PDB file of N, CA, C and O in Angstrom:
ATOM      1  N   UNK A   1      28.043 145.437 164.032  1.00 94.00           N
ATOM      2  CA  UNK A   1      27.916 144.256 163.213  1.00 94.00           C
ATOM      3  C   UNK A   1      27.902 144.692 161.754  1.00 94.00           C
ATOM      4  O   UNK A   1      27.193 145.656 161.466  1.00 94.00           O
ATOM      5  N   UNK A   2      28.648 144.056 160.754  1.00 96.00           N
ATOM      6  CA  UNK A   2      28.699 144.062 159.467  1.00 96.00           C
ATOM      7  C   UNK A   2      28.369 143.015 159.011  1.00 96.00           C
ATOM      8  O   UNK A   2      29.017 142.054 159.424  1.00 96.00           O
ATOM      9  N   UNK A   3      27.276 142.735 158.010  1.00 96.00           N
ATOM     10  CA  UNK A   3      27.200 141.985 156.767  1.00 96.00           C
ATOM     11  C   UNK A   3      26.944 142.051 155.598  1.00 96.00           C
ATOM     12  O   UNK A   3      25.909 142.552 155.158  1.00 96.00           O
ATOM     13  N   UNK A   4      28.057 141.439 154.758  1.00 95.00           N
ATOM     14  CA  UNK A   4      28.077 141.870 153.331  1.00 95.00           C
ATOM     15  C   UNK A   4      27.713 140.219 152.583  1.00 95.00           C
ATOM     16  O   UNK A   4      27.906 139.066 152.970  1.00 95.00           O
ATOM     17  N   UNK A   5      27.313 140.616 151.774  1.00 94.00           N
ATOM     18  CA  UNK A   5      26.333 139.281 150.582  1.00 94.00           C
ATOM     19  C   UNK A   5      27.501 138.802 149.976  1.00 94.00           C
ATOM     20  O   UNK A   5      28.288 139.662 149.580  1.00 94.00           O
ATOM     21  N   UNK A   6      27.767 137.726 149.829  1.00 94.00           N
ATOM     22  CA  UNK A   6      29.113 137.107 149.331  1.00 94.00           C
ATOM     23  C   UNK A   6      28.912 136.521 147.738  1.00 94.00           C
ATOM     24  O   UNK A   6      29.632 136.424 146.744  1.00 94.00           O
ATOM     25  N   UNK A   7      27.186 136.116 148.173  1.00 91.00           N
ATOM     26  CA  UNK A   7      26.724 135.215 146.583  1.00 91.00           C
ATOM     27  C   UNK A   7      25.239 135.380 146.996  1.00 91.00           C
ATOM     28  O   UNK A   7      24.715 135.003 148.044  1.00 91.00           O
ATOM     29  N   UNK A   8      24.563 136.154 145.737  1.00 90.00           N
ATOM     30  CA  UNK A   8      23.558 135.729 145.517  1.00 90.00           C
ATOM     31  C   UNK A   8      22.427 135.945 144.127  1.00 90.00           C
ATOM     32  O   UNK A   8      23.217 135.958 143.182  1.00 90.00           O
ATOM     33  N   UNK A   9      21.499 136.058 143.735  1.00 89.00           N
ATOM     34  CA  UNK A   9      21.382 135.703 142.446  1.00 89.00           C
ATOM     35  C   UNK A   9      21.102 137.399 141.919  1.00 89.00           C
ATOM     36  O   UNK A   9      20.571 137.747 140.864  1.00 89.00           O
ATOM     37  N   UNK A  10      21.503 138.053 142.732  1.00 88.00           N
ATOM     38  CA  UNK A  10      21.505 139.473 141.949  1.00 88.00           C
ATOM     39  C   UNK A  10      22.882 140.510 141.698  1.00 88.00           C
ATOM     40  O   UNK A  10      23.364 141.021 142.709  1.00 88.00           O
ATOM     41  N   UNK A  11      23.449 140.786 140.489  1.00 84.00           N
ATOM     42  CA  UNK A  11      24.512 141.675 140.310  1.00 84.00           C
ATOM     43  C   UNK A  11      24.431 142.907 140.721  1.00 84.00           C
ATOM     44  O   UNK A  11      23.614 143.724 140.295  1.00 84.00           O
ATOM     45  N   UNK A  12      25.285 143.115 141.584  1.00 83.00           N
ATOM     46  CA  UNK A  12      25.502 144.610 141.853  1.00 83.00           C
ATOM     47  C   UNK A  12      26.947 145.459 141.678  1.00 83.00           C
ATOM     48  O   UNK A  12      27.300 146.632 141.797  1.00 83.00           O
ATOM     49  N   UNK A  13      27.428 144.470 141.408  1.00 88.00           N
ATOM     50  CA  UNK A  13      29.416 144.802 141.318  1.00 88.00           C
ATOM     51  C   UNK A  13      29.703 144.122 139.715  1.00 88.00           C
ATOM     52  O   UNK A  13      29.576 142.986 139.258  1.00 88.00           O
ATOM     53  N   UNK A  14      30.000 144.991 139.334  1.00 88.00           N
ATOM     54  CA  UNK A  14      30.584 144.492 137.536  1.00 88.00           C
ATOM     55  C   UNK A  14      31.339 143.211 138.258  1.00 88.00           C
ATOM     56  O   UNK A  14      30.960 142.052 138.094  1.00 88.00           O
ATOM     57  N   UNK A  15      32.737 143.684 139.282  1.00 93.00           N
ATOM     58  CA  UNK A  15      33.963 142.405 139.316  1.00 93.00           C
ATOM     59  C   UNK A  15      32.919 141.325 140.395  1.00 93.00           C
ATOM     60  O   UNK A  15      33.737 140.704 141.072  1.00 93.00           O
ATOM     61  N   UNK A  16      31.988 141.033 140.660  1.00 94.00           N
ATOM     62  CA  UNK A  16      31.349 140.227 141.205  1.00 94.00           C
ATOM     63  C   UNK A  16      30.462 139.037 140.139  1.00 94.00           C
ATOM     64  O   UNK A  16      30.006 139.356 139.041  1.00 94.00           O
ATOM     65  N   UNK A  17      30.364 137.789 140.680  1.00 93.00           N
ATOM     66  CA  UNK A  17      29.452 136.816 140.102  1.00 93.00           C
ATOM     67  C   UNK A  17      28.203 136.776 140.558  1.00 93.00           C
ATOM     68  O   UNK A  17      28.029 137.190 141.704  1.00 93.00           O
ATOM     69  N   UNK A  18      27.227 136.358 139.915  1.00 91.00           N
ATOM     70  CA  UNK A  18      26.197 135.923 140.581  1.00 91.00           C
ATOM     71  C   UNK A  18      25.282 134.692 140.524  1.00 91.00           C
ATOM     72  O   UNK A  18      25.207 134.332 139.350  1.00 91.00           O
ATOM     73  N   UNK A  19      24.705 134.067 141.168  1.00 90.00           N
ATOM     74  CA  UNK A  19      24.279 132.387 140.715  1.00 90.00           C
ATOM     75  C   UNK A  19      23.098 132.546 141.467  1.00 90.00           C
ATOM     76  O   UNK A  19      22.778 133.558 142.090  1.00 90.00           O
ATOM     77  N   UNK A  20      22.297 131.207 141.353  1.00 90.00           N
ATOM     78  CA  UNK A  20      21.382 131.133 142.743  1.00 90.00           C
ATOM     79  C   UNK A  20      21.614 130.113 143.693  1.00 90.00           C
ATOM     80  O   UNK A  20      21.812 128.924 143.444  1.00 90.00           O
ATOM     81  N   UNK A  21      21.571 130.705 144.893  1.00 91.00           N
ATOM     82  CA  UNK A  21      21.828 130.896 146.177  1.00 91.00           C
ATOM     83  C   UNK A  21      22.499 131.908 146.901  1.00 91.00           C
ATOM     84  O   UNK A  21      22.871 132.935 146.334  1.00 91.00           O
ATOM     85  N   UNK A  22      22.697 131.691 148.189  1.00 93.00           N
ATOM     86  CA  UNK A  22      22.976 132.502 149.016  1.00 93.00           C
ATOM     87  C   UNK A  22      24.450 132.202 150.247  1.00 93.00           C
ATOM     88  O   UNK A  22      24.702 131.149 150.833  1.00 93.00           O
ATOM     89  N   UNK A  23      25.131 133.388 150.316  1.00 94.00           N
ATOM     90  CA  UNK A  23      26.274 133.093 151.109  1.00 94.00           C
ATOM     91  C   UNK A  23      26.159 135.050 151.683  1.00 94.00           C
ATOM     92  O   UNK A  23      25.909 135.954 150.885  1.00 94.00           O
ATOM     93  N   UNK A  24      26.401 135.250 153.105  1.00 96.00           N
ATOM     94  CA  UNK A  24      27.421 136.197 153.753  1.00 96.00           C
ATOM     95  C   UNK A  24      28.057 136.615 154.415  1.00 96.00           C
ATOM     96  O   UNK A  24      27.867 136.058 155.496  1.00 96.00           O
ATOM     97  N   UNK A  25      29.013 137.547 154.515  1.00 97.00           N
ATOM     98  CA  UNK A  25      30.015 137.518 155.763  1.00 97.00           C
ATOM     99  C   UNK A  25      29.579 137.772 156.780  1.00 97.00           C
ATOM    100  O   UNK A  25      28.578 138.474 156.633  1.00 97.00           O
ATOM    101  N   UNK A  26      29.886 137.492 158.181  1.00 98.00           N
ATOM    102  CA  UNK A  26      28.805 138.562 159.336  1.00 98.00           C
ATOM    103  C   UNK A  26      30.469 138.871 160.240  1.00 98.00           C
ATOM    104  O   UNK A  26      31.343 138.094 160.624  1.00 98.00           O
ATOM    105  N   UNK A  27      30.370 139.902 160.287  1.00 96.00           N
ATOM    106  CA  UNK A  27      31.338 140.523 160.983  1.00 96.00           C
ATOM    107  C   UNK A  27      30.722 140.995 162.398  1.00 96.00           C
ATOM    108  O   UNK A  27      30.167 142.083 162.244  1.00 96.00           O
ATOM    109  N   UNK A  28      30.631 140.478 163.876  1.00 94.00           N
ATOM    110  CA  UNK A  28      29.811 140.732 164.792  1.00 94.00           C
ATOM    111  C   UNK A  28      31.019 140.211 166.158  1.00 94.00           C
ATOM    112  O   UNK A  28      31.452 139.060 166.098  1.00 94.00           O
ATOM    113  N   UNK A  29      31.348 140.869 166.983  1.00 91.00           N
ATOM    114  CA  UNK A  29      31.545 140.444 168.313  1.00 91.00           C
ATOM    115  C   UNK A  29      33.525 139.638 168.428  1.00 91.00           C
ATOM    116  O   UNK A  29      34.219 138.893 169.119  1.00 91.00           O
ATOM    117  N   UNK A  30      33.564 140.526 167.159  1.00 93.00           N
ATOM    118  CA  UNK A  30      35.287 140.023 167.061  1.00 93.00           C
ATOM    119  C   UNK A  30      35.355 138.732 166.429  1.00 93.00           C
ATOM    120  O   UNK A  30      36.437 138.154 166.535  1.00 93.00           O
ATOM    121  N   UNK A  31      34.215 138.014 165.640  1.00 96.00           N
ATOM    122  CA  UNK A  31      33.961 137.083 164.705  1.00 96.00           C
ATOM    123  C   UNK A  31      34.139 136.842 163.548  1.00 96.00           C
ATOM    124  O   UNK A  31      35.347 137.072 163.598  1.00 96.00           O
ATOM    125  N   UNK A  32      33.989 136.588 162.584  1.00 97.00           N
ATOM    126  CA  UNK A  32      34.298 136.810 161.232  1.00 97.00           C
ATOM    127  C   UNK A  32      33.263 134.841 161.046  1.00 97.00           C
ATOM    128  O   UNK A  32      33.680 133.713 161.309  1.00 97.00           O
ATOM    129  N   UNK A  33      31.861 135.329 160.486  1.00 97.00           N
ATOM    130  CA  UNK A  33      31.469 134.113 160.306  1.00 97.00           C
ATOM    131  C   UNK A  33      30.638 134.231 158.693  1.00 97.00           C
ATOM    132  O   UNK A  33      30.027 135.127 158.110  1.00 97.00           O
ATOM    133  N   UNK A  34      30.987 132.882 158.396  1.00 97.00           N
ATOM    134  CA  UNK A  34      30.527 132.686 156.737  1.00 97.00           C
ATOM    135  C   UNK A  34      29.381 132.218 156.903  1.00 97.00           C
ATOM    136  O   UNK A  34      29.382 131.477 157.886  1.00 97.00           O
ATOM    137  N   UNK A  35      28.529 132.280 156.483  1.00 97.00           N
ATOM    138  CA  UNK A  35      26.747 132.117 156.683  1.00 97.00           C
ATOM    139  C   UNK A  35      26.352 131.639 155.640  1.00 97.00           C
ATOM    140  O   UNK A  35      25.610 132.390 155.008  1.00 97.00           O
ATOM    141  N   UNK A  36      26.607 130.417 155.079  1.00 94.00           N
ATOM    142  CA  UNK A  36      26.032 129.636 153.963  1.00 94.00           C
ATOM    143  C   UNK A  36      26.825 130.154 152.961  1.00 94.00           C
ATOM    144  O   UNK A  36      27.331 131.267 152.812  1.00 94.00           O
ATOM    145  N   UNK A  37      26.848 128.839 152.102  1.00 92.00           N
ATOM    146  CA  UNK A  37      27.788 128.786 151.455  1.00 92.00           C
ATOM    147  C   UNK A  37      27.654 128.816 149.657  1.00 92.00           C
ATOM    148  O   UNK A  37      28.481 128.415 148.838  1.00 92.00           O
ATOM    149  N   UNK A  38      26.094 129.538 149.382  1.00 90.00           N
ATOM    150  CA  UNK A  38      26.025 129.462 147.933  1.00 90.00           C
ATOM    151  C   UNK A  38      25.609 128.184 147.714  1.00 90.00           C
ATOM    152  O   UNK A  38      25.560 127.194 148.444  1.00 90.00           O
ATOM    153  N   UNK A  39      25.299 128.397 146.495  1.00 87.00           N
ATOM    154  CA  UNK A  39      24.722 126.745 145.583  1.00 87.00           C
ATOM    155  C   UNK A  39      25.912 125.918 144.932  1.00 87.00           C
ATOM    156  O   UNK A  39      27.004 126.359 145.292  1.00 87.00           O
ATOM    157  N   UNK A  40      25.977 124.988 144.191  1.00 71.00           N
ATOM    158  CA  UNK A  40      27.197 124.507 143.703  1.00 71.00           C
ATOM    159  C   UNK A  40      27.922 124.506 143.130  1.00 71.00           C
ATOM    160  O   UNK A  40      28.753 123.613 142.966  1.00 71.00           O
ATOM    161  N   UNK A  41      27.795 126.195 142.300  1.00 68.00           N
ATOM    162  CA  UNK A  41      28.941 126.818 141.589  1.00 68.00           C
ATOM    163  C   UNK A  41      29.315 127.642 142.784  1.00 68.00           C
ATOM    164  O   UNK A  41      28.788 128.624 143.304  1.00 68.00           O
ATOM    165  N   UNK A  42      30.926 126.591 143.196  1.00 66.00           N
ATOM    166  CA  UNK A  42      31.782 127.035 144.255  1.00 66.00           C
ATOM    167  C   UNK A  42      32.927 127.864 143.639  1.00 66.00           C
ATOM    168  O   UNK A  42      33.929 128.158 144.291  1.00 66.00           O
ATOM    169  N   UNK A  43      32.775 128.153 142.622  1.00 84.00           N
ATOM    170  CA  UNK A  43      33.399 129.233 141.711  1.00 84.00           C
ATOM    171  C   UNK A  43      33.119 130.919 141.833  1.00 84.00           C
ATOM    172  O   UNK A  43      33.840 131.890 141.607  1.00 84.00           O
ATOM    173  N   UNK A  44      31.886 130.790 142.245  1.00 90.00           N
ATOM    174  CA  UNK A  44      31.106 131.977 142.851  1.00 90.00           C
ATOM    175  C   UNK A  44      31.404 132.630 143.939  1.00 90.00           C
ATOM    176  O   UNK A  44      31.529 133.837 144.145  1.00 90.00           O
ATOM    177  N   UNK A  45      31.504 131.741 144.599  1.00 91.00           N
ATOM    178  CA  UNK A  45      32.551 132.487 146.431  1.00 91.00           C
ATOM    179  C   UNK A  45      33.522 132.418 146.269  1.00 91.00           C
ATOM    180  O   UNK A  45      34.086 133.469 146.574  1.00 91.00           O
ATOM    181  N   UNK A  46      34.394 131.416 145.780  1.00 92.00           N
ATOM    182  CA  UNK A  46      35.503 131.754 146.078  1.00 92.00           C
ATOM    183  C   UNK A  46      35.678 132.769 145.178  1.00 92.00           C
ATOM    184  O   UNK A  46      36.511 133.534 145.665  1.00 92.00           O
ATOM    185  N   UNK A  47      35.111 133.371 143.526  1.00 93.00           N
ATOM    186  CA  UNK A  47      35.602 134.406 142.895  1.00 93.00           C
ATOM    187  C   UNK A  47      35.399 135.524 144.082  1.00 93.00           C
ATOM    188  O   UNK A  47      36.280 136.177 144.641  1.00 93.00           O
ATOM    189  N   UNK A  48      34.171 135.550 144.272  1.00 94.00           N
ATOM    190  CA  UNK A  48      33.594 136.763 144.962  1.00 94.00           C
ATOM    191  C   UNK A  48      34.230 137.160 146.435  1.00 94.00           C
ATOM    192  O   UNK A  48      34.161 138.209 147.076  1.00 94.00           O
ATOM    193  N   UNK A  49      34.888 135.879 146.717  1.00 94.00           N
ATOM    194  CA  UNK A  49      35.037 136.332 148.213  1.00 94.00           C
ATOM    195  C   UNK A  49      36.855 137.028 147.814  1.00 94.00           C
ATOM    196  O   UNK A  49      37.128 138.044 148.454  1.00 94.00           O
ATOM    197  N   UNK A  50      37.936 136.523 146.871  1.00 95.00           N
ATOM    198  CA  UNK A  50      38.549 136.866 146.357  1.00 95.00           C
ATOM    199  C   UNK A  50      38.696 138.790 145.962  1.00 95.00           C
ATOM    200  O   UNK A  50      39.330 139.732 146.436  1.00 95.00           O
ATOM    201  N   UNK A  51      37.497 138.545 144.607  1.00 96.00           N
ATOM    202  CA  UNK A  51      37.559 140.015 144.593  1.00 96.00           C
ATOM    203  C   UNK A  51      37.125 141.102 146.062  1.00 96.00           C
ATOM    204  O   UNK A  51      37.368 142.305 145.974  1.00 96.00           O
ATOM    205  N   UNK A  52      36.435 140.483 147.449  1.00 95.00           N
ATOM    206  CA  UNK A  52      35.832 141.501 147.971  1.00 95.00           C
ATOM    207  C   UNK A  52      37.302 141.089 148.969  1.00 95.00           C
ATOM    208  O   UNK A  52      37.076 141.068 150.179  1.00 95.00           O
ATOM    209  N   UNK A  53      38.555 140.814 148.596  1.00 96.00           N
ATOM    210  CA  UNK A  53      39.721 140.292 149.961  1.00 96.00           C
ATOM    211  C   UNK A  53      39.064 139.847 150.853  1.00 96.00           C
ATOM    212  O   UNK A  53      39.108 140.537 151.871  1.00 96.00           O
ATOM    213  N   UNK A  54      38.337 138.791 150.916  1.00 95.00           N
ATOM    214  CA  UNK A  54      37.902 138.010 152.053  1.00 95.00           C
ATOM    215  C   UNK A  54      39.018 137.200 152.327  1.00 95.00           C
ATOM    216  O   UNK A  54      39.294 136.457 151.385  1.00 95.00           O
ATOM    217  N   UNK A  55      39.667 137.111 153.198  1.00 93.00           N
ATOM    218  CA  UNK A  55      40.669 135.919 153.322  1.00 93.00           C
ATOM    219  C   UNK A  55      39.806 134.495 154.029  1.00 93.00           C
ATOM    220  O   UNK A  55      39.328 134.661 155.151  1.00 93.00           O
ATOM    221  N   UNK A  56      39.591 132.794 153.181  1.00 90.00           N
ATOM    222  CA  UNK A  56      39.238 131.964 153.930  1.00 90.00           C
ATOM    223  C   UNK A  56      39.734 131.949 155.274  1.00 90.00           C
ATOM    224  O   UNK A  56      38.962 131.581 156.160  1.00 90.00           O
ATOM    225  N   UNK A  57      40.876 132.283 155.555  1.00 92.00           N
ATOM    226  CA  UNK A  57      41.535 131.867 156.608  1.00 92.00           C
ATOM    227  C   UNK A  57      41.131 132.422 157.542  1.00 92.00           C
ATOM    228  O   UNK A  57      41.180 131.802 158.604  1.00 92.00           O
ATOM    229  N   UNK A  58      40.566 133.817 157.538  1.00 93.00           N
ATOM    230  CA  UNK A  58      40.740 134.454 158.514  1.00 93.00           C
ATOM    231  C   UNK A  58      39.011 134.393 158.933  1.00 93.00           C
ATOM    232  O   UNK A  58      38.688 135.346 159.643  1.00 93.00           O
ATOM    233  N   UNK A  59      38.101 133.620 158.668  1.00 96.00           N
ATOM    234  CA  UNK A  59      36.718 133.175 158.798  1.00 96.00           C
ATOM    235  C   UNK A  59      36.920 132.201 160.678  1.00 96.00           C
ATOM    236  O   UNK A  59      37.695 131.268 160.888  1.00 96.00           O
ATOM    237  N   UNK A  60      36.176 132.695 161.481  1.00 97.00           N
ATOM    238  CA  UNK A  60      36.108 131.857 162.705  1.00 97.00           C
ATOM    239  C   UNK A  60      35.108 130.632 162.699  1.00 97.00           C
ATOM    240  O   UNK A  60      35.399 129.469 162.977  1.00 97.00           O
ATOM    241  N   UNK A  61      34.364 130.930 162.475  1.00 96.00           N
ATOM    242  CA  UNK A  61      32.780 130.066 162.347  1.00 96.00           C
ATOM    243  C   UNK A  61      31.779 129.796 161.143  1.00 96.00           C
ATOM    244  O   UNK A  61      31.204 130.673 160.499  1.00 96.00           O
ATOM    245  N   UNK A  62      31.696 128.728 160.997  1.00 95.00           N
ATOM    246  CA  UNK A  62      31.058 128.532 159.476  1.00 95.00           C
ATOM    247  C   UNK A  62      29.257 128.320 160.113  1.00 95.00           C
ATOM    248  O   UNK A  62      28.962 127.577 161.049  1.00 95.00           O
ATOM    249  N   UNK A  63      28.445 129.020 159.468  1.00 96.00           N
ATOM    250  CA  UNK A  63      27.084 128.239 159.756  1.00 96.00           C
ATOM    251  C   UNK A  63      25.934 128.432 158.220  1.00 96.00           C
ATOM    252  O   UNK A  63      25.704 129.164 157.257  1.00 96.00           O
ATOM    253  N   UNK A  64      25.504 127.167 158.910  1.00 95.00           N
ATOM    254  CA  UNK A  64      24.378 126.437 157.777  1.00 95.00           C
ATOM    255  C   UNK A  64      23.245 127.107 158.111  1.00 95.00           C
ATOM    256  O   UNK A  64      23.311 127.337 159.318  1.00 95.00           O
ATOM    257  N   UNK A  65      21.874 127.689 157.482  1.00 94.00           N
ATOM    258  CA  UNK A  65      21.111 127.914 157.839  1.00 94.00           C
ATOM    259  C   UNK A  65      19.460 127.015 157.971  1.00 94.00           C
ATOM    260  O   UNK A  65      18.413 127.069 158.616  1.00 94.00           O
ATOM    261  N   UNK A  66      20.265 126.036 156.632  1.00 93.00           N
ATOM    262  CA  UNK A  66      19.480 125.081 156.332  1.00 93.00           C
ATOM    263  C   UNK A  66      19.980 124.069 155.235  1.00 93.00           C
ATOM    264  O   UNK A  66      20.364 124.599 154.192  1.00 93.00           O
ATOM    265  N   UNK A  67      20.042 122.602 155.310  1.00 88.00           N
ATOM    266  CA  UNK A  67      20.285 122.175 154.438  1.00 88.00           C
ATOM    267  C   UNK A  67      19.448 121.855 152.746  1.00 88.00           C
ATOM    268  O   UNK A  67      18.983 120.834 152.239  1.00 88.00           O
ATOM    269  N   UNK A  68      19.546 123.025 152.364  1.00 86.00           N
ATOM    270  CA  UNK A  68      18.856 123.344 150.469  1.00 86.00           C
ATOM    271  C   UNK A  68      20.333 123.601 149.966  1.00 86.00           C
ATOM    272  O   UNK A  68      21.098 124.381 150.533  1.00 86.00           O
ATOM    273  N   UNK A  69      20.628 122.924 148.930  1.00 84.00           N
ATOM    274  CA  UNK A  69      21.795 123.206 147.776  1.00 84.00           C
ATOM    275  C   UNK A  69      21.950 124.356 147.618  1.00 84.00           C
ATOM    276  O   UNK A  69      23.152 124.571 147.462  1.00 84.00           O
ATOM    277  N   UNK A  70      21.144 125.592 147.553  1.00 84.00           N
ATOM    278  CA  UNK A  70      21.391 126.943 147.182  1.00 84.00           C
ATOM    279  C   UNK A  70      21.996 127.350 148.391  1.00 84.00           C
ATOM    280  O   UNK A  70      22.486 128.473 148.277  1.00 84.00           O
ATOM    281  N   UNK A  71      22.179 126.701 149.826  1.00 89.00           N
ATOM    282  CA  UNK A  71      22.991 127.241 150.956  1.00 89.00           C
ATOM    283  C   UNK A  71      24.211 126.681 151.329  1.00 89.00           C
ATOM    284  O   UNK A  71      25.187 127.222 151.849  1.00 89.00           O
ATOM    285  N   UNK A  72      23.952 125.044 150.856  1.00 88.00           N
ATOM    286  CA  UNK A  72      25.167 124.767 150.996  1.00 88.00           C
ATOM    287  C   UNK A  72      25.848 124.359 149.785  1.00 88.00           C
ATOM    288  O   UNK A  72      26.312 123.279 150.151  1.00 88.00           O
ATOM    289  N   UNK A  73      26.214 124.512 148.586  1.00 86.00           N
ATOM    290  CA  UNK A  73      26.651 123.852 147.633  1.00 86.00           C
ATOM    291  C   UNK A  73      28.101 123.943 147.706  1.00 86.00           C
ATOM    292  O   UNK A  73      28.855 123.021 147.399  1.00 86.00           O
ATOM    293  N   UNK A  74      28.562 125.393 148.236  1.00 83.00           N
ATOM    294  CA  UNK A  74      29.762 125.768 148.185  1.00 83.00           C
ATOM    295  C   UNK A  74      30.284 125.262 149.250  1.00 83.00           C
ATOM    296  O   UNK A  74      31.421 125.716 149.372  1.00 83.00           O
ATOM    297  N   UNK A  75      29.937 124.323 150.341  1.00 84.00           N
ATOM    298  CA  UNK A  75      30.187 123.841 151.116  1.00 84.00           C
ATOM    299  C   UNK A  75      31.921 123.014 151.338  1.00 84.00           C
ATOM    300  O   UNK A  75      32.893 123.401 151.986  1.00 84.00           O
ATOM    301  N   UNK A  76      31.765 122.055 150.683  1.00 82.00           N
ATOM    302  CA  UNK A  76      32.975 121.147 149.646  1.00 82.00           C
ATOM    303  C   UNK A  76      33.722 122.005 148.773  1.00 82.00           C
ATOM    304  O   UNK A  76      34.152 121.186 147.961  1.00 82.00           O
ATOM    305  N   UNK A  77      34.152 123.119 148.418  1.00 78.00           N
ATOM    306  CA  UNK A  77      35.233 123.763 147.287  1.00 78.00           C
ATOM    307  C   UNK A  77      35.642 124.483 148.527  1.00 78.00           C
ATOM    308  O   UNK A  77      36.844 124.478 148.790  1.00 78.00           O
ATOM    309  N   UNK A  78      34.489 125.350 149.648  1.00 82.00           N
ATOM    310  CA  UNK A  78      35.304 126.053 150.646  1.00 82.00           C
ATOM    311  C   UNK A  78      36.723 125.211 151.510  1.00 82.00           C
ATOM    312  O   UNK A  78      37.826 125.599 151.893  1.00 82.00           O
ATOM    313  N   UNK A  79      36.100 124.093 151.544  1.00 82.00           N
ATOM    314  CA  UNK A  79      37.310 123.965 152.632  1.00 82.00           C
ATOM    315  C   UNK A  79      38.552 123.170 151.611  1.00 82.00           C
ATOM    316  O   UNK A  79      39.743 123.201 151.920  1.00 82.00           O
ATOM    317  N   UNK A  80      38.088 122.548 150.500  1.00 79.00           N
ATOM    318  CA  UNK A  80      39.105 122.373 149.770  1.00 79.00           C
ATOM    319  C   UNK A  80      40.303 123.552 149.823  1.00 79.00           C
ATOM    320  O   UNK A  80      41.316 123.434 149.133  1.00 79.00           O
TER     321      UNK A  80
END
């Protein structure tokens, strides 16, 4: 299993953003699932998921962990 932090309110990558909330990839069981979706600068994942070549497309399963704005904000720009 792999998971990498997609968005969250701490910089660790110069080419990365950071905001508050939370989004990450989970790579587990031949899956590819997005685990919350950041707060409502949806500018943030999609930069971030961009610079780390995340392809949207290639995501199987989306999950919420809870409905707070800092998990789902990016909710609405993802599937745009």
């Amino acid at each position: 299993m792999d998971i990498t932090i997609l968005y969250d309110n701490t910089l660790h990558d110069k080419d990365l953003r950071s905001d508050w909330g939370f989004s990450a990839l989970v790579e587990a069981y031949d899956n590819t699932i997005l685990f919350d979706t950041g707060a409502g600068n949806s500018q943030v994942l999609l930069h971030n998921m961009k610079a780390m070549d995340v392809d949207t497309k290639e995501i199987d399963l989306l999950v919420l962990s809870h409905g707070h704005q800092d998990h789902t904000g990016g909710l609405r720009p993802f599937f745009e």
